[in-house]
Coordinates of C-alpha atoms in Angstrom, one line a residue:
Chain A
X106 CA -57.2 -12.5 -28.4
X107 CA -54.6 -10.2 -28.5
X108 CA -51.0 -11.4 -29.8
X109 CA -48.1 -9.1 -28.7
X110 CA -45.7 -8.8 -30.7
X111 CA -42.0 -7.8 -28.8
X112 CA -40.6 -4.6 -29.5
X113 CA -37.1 -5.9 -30.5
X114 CA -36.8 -3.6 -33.3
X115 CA -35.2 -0.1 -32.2
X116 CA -37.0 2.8 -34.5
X117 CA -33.5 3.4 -35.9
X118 CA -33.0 0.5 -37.3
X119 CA -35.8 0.5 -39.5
X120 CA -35.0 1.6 -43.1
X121 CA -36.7 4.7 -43.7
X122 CA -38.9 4.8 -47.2
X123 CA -36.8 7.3 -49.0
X124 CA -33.6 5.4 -47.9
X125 CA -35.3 1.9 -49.2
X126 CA -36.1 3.3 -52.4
X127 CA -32.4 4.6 -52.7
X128 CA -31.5 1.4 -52.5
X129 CA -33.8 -0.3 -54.3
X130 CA -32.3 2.1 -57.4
X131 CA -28.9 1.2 -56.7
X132 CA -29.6 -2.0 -57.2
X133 CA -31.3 -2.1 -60.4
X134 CA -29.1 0.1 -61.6
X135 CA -26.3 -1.7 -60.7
X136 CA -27.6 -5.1 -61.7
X137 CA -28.3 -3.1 -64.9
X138 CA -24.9 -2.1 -65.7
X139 CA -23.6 -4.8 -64.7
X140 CA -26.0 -7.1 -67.1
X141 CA -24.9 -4.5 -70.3
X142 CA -21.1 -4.9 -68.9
X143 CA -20.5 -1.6 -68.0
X144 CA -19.3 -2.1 -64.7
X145 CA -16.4 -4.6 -63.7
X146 CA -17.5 -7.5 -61.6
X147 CA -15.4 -6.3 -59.0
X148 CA -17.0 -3.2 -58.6
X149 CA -20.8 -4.1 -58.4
X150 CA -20.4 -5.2 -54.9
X151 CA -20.7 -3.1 -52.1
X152 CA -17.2 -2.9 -49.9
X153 CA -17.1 -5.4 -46.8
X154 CA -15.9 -2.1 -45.1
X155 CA -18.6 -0.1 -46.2
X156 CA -20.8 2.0 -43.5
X157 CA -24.2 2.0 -45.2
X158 CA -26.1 5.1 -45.2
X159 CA -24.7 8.5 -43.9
X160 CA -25.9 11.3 -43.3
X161 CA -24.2 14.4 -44.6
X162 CA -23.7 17.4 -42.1
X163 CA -23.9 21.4 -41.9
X164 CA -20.8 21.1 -39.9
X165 CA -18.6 19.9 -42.8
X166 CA -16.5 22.1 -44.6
X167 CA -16.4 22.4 -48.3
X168 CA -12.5 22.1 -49.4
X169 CA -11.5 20.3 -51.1
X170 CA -10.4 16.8 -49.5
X171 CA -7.1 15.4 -48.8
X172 CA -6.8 12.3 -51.3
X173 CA -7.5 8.7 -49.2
X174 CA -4.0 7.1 -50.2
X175 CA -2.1 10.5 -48.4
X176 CA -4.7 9.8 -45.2
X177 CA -4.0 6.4 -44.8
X178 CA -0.2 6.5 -45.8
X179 CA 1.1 9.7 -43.7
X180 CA -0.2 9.1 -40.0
X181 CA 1.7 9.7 -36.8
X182 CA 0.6 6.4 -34.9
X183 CA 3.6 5.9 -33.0
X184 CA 1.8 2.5 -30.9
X185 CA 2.5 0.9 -34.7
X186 CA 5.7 3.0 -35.6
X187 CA 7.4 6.1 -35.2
X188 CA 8.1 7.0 -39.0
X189 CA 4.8 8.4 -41.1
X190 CA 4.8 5.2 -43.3
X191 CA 5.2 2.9 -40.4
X192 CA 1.5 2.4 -39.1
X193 CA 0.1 1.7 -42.7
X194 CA 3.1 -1.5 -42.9
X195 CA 2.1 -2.6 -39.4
X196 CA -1.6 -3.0 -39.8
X197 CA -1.1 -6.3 -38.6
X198 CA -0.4 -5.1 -34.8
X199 CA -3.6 -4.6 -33.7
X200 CA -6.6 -6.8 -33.9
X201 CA -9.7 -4.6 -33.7
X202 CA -12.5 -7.4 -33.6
X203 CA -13.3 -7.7 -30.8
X204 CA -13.7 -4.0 -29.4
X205 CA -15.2 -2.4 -26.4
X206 CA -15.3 0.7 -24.8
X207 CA -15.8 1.7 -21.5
X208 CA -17.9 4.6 -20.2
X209 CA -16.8 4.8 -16.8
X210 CA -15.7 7.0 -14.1
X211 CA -18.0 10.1 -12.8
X212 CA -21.1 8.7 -14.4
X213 CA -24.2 7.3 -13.3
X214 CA -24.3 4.8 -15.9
X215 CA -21.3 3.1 -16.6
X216 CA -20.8 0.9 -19.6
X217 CA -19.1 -1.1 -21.6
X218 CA -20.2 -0.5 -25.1
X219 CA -19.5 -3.0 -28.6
X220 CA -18.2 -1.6 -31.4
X221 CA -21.3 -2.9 -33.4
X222 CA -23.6 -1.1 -30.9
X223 CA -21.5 2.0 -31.4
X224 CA -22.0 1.1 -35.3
X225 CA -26.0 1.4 -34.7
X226 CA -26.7 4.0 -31.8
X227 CA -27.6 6.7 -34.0
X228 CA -27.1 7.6 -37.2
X229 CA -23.9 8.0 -38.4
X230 CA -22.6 10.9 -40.0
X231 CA -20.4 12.2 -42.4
X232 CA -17.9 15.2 -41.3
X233 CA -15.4 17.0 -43.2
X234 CA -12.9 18.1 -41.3
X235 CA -9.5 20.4 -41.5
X236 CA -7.0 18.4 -39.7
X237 CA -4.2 19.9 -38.4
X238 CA -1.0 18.6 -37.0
X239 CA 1.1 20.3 -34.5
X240 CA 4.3 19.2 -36.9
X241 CA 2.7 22.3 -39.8
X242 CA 0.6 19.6 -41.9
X243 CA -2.7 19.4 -42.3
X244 CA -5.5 17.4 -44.2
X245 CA -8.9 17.5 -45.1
X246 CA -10.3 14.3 -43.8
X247 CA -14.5 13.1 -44.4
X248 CA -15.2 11.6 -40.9
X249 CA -17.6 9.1 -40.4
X250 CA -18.6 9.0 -36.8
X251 CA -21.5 9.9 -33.9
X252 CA -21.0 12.9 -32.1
X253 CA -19.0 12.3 -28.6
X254 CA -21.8 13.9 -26.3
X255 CA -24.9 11.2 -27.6
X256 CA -22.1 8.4 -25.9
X257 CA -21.8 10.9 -22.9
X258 CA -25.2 11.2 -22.4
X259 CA -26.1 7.8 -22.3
X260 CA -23.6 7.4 -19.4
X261 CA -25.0 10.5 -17.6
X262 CA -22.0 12.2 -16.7
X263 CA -22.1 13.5 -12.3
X264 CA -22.3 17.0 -11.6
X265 CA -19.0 16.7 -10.1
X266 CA -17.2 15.7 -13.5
X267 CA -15.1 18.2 -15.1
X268 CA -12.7 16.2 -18.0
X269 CA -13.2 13.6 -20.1
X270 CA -10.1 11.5 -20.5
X271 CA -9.7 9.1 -23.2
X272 CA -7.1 6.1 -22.8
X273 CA -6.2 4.2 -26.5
X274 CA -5.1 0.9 -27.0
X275 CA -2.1 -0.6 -26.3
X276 CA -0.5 -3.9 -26.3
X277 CA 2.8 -4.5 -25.0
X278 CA 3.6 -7.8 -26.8
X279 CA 2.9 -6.0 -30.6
X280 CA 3.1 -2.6 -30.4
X281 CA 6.2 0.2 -29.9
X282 CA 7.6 0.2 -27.0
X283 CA 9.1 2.9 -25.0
X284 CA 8.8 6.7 -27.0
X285 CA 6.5 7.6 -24.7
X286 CA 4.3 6.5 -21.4
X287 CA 2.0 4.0 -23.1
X288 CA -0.7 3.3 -23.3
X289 CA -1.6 6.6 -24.7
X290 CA -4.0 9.2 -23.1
X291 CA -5.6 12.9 -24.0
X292 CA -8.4 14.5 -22.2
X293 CA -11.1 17.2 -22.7
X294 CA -12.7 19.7 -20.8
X295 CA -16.3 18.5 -19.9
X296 CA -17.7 21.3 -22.4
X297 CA -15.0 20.6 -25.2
X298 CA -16.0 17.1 -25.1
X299 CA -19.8 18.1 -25.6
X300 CA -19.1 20.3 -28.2
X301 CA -21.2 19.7 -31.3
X302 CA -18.0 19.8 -33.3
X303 CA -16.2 16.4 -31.1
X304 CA -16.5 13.3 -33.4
X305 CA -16.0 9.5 -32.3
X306 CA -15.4 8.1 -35.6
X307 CA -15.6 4.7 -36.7
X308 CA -15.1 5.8 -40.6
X309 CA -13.2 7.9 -43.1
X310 CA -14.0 8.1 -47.0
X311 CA -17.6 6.1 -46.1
X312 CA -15.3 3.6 -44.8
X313 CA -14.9 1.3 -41.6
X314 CA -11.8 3.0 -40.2
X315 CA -8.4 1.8 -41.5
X316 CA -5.9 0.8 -38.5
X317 CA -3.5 3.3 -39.2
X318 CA -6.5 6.0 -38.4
X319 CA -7.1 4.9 -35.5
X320 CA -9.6 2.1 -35.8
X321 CA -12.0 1.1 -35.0
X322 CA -12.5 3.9 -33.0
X323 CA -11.2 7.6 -32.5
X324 CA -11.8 11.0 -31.4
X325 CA -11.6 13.8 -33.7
X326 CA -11.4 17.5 -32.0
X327 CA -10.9 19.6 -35.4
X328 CA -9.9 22.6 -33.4
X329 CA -7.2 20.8 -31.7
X330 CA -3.8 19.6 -32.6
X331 CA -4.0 16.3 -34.0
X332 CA -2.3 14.8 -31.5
X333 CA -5.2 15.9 -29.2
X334 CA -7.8 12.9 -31.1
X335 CA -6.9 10.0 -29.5
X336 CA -6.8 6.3 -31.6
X337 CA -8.2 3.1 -31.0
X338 CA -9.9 4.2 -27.8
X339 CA -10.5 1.6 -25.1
X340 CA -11.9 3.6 -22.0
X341 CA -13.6 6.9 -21.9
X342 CA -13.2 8.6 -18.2
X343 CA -15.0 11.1 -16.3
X344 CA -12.8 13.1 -14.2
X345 CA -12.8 15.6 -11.6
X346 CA -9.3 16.3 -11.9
X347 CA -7.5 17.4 -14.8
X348 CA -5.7 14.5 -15.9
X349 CA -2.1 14.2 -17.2
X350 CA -1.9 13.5 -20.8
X351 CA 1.1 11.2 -22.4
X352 CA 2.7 14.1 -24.2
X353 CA 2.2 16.3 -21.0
X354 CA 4.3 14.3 -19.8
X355 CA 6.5 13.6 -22.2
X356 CA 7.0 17.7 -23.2
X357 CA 5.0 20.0 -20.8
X358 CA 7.2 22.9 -22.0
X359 CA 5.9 21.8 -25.6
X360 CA 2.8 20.2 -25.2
X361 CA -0.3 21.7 -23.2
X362 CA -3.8 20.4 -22.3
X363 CA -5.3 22.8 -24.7
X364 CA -3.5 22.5 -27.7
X365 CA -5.8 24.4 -29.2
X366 CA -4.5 25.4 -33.2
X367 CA -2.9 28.7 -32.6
X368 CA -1.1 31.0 -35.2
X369 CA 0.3 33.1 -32.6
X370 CA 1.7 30.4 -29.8
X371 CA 4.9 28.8 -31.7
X372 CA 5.7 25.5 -30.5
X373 CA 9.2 25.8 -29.8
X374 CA 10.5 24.0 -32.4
X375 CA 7.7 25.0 -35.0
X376 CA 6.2 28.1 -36.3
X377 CA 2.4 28.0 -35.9
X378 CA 1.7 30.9 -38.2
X379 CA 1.8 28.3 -41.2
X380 CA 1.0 25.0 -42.5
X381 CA 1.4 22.7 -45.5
X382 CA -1.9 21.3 -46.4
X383 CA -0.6 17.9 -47.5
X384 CA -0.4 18.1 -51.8
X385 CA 0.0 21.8 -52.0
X386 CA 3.2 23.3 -52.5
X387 CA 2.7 26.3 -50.6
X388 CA 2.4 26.6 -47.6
X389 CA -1.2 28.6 -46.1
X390 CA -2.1 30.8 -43.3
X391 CA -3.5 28.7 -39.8
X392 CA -6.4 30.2 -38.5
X393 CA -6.8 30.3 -35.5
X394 CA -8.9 27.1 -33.9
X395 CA -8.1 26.0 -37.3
X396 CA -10.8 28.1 -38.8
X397 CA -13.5 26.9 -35.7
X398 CA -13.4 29.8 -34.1
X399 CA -16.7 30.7 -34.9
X400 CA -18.2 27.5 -33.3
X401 CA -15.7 27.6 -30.3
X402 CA -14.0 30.7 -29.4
X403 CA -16.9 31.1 -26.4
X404 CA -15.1 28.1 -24.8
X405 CA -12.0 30.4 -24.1
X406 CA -13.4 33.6 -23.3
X407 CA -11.3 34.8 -20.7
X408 CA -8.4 32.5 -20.9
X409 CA -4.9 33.7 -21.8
X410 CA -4.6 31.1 -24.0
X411 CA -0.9 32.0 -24.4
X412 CA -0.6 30.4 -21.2
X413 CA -3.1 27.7 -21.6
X414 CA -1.4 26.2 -24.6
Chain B
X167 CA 47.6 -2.6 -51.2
X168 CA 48.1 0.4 -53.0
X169 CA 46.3 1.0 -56.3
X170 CA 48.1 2.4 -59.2
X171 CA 46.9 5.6 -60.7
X172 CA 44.5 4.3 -63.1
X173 CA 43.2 1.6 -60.5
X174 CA 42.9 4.8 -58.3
X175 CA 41.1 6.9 -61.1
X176 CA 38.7 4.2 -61.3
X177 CA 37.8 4.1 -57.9
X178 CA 37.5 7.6 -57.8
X179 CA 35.0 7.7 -60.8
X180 CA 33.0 4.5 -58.7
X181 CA 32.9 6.2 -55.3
X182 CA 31.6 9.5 -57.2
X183 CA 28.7 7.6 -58.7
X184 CA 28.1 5.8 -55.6
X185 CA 27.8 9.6 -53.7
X186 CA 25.5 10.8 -56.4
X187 CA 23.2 8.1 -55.9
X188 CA 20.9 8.7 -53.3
X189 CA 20.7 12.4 -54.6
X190 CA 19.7 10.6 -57.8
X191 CA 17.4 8.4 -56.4
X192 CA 15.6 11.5 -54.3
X193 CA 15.2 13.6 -57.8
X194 CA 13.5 10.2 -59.4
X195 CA 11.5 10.1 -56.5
X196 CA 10.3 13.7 -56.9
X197 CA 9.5 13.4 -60.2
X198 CA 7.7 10.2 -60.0
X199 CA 6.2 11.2 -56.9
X200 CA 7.2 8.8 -55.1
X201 CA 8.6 10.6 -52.1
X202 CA 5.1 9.9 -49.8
X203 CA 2.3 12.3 -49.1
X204 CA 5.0 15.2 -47.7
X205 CA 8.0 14.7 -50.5
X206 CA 9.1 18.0 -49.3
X207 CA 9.5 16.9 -45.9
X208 CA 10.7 13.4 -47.2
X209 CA 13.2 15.6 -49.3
X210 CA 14.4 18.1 -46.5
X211 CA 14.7 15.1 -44.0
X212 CA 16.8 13.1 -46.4
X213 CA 19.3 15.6 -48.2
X214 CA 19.6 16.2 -44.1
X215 CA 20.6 12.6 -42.7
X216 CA 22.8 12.6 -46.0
X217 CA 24.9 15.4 -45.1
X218 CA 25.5 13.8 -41.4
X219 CA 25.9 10.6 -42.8
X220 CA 28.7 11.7 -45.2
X221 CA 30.1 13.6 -42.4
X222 CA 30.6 10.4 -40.1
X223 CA 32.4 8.8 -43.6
X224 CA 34.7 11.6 -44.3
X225 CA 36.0 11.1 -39.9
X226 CA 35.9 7.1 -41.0
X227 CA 38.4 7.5 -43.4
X228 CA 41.8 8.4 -40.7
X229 CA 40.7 5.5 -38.4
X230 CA 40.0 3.0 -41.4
X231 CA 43.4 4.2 -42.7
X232 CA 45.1 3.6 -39.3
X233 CA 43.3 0.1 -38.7
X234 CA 44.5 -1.7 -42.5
X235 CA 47.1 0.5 -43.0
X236 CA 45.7 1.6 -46.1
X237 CA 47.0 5.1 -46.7
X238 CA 45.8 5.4 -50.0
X239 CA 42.0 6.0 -48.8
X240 CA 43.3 9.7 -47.7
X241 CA 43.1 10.2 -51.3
X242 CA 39.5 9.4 -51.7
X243 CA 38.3 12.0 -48.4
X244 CA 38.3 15.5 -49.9
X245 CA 35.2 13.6 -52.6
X246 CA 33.8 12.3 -49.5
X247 CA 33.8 15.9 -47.5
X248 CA 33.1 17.6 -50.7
X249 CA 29.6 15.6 -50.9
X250 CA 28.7 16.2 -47.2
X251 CA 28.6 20.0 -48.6
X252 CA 27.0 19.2 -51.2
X253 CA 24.1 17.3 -49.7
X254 CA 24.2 20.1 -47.1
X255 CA 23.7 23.0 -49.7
X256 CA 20.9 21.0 -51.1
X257 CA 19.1 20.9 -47.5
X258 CA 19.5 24.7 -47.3
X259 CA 18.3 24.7 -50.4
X260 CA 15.0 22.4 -49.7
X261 CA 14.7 24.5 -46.9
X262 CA 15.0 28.1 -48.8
X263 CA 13.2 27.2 -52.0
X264 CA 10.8 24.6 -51.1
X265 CA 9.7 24.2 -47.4
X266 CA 9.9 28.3 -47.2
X267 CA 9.3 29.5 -50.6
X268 CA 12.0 32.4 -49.9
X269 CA 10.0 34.0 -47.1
X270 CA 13.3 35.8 -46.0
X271 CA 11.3 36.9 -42.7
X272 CA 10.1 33.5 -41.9
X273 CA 13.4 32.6 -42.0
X274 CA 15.5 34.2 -40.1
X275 CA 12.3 33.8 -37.1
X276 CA 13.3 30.6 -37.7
X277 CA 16.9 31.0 -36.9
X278 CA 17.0 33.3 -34.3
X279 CA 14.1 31.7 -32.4
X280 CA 14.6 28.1 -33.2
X281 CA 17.5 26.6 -31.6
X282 CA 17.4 23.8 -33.9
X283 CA 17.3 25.6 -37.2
X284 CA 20.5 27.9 -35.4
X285 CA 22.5 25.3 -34.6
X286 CA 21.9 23.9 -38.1
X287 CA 22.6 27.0 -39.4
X288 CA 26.1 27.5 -37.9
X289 CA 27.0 24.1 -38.5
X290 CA 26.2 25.1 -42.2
X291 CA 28.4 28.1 -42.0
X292 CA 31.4 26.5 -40.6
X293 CA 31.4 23.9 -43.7
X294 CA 31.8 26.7 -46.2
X295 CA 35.9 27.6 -45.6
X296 CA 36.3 23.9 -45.7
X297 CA 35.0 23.8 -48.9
X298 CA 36.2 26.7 -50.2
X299 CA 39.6 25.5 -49.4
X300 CA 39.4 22.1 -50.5
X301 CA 41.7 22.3 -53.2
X302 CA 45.4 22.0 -53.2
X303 CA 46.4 25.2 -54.5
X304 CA 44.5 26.5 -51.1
X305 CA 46.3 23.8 -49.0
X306 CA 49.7 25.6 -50.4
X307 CA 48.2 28.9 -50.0
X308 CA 47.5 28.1 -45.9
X309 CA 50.5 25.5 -45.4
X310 CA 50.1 22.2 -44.4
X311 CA 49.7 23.0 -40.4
X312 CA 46.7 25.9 -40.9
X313 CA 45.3 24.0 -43.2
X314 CA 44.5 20.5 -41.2
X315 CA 44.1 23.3 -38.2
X316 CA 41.1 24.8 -40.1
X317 CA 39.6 21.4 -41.3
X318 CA 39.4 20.0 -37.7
X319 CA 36.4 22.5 -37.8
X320 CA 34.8 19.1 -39.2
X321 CA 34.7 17.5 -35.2
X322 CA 32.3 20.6 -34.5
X323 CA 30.4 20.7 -37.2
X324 CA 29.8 16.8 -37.1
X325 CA 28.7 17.5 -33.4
X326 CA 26.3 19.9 -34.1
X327 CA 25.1 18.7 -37.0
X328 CA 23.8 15.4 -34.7
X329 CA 22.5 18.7 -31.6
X330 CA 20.4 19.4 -34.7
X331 CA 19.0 16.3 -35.8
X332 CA 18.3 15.3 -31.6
X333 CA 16.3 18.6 -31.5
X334 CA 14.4 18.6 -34.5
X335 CA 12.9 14.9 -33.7
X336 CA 9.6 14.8 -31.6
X337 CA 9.7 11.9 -29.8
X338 CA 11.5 9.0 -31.2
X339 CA 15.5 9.6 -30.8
X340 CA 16.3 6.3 -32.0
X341 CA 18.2 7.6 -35.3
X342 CA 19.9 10.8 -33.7
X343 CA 21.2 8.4 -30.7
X344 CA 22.6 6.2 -33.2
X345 CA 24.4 8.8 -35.5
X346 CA 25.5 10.6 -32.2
X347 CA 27.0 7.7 -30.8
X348 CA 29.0 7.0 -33.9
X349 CA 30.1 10.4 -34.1
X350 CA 31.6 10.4 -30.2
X351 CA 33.3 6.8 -31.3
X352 CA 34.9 8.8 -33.9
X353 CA 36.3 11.7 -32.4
X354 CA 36.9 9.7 -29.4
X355 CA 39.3 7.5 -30.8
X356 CA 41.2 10.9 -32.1
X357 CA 41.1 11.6 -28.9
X358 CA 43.0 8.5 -27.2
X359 CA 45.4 8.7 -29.9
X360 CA 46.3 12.4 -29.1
X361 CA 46.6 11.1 -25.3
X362 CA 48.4 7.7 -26.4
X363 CA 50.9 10.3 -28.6
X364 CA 51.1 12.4 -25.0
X365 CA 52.0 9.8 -23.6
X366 CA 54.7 8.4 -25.5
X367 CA 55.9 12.2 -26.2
X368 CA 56.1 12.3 -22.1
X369 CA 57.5 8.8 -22.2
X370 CA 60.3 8.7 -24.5
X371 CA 60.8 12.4 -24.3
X372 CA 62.1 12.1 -20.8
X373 CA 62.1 8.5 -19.1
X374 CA 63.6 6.2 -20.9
X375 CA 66.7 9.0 -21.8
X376 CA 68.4 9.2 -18.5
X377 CA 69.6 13.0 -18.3
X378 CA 73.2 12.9 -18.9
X379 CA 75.4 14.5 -16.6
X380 CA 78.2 16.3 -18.3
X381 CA 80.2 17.5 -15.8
X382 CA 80.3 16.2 -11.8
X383 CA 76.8 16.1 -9.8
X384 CA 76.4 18.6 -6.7
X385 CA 74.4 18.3 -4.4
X386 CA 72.9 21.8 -3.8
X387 CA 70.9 20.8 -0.2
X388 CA 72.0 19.1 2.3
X389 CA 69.2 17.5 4.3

């Protein structure tokens, strides 16, 4: 007699050998050191918020990284306060357990996804990323995250959808209100949001994602001004229209729908042609699509991008 | 309640401390880096709302003076204007050394192109003859009249002082609103009181003094 056994466990779930073995090292080594007392008891443990294995990715630059206490105490997250220290003090505001997102609009397969399915679709990876501010600041940041076109392709986009429009978080009772036309929306081109380079992450540092990123889940267009990487995303939208992002609307003669990094479009109350990368003195070059071009110049071939800002 | 001159020395010596501190507090922050993950930006942005905030003190001082009838307090603004320079001319100088690193070209892209950075700019310029003539010997030197003429250049430079602060912000106008609004309560009150002294020029200048009629009273038209 045959005995079936279900197929309930997905093939990337299982640990692979090499991984296992890591582990398996780890521990004994761990257990090890902490038996001869060289490691602190506190320090044995894995982190609650850790991610578990990562892979590491070509796409990743090699600079060196903006310190974890300057990413997680200088973030423009106006939802939890307008000043940069605010959002780290108001952690409080925003419960991210539960989470879903929604896949919806011009697809063929809506769907509401869980965080923790998010967690475990595919592998996640780690990106190091330039990160660069339309204020003249910028950061090297290690993502942790899934690339934004495996979530898009689950969902099947129609031929007839054009932008994908990405609608964060926002709760009336805890969060800022007024500043601008909450809750806070960005969008993407179709292509820009199947780029290779787009990132959903759900990490930084190997991390779970602190609140004040953006957690539990964010976009991160390294091209882009930061403002472009939406936080604590709730609904992602297939459009046929371009839509109307919140800080279109609150500037159009500052903000654009590109917002692509651009040393030679000033923002009009900013010079462009330089930035501070956060803990250096001096102040450094941009390049243009924040040293992307490479990987996405082809994008904008043809485009005055003097007038698509 | 006037002070006597050692009471008033005293004061003088305390409010002086008092308008050193945050400058104090922001070089102890520097060096202890303490200032955040931008301290240049913390620094430019504080030395900044310093020099507007000590603005709105110095225009305080007249109405405060007028309210309690304290007249001695005139003796303490010329510290209190003196400071708003100061914390100005160490904003410039944030901006020069630090945030620019003496990139002379940057700079003046910056103030020709930048409407915030120009208005902040001229706002600075106009503060320099007050300074300059801050001390009594210049107050002789211009008379008494030229002198407060020249330092009314204060109403303008408070105004555009808050133009640059409203400008610079992104989003959130919480803070310029609220320096702005104090600033037009200030010079608004100078303002009724000019029209309250027109008033009283126009009324006891001419109707409660009947005209007196020296000699007999014509008539010129007859209806």
């Amino acid at each position: 007699m045959l005995i079936r056994h279900p197929d309930d466990i997905l093939p990337s779930e299982i640990t692979t050998p090499r991984l296992y073995q890591e582990r398996r090292r780890f521990m004994s080594l761990a257990g090890g050191m902490a038996l001869a007392g060289i490691l602190p008891a506190g320090t044995a443990h894995a982190s609650p918020a850790s991610l578990g294995p990562i892979l590491k990715s070509p796409l990743s630059t090699s600079e060196g990284q903006t310190p974890f206490k300057a990413v997680t105490t200088y973030n423009n997250y106006y939802e939890l306060g307008t000043d940069k220290e605010d959002p780290a003090q108001n952690t409080y505001r925003l419960k991210t357990s539960p989470w879903t997102v929604r896949v919806e609009g011009l697809v063929n397969k809506p769907r509401t996804f869980g965080i923790e399915e998010i967690l475990k679709l595919v592998p996640l990876e780690e990106r190091i990323y330039r990160m660069r501010c339309v204020e003249g600041w910028s950061m090297v940041i290690p993502w942790v995250g899934i690339p934004l076109a495996t979530l898009l392709k689950l969902a099947d986009p129609q031929g007839s959808a054009r932008f994908v429009e990405f609608v964060s978080h926002y709760d009336k009772g805890t969060m800022t209100r007024g500043v601008l036309d909450w809750p806070y929306n960005e969008a993407l081109r179709l292509d820009e949001a199947r780029h290779p380079l787009t990132l959903l992450a759900v990490g930084l540092y190997g991390e779970l994602l602190p609140i004040q990123n953006g957690a539990p889940l964010r976009l991160v267009v390294p091209w882009k001004y930061g403002f472009k990487s939406g936080k604590s995303i709730v609904a992602i939208r297939l459009t046929e229209k371009q839509p109307v992002t919140a800080w279109m609307k609150a500037g159009p003669s500052e903000y654009g729908f590109y917002s692509n990094v651009n040393p030679e479009v000033d923002h009009p109350r900013w010079s462009q042609a330089t930035e501070r990368r956060i803990g250096e003195f001096s102040k450094r070059k941009t390049l243009m699509f924040n040293g992307y071009a490479d990987q996405v110049a082809s994008l904008y071939s043809g485009m005055d991008l003097r007038r698509n800002f | 309640m006037t002070p006597g001159k050692t009471s008033l020395a005293a004061i003088k010596a305390a409010l002086f401390l008092l308008c050193l501190t945050p400058g104090f507090l922001l070089w102890r922050g520097l060096e202890m880096d303490s200032l955040g993950a931008n301290p240049i930006e913390t620094l430019t942005r504080s030395t900044g709302e310093w020099t507007l905030r000590f603005l709105l003190i110095t225009l305080m001082v007249t109405p405060l003076r007028k309210f309690t009838g304290w007249h001695w307090i005139l003796r303490l603004r010329r510290m209190l204007g003196l400071f708003a320079f100061a914390y100005a001319s160490a904003h410039l100088t944030t901006y020069v050394w630090l945030d620019q690193f003496f990139d002379w070209e940057a700079m003046a892209r910056d103030i020709l192109k930048r409407p915030f950075v120009t208005i902040g700019f001229v706002a600075l310029l106009l503060m320099v003859p007050l300074a300059a003539t801050s001390s009594n010997f210049a107050i002789r030197q211009l008379g008494g009249r030229r002198w407060q003429a020249l330092h009314r250049a204060i109403y303008p430079i408070v105004l555009l002082g808050c133009v640059h602060f409203w400008w610079l912000v992104k989003k959130d106008i919480t803070w310029p609103l609220i320096y702005t609004a104090i600033a037009i309560a200030l010079l608004g009150l100078r303002a009724w009181w000019r029209e309250l002294e027109r008033r009283k020029q126009v009324a006891g200048g001419y109707l409660p003094q009947q005209p007196k009629f020296a000699g007999k009273v014509i008539k010129i038209f007859a209806r």
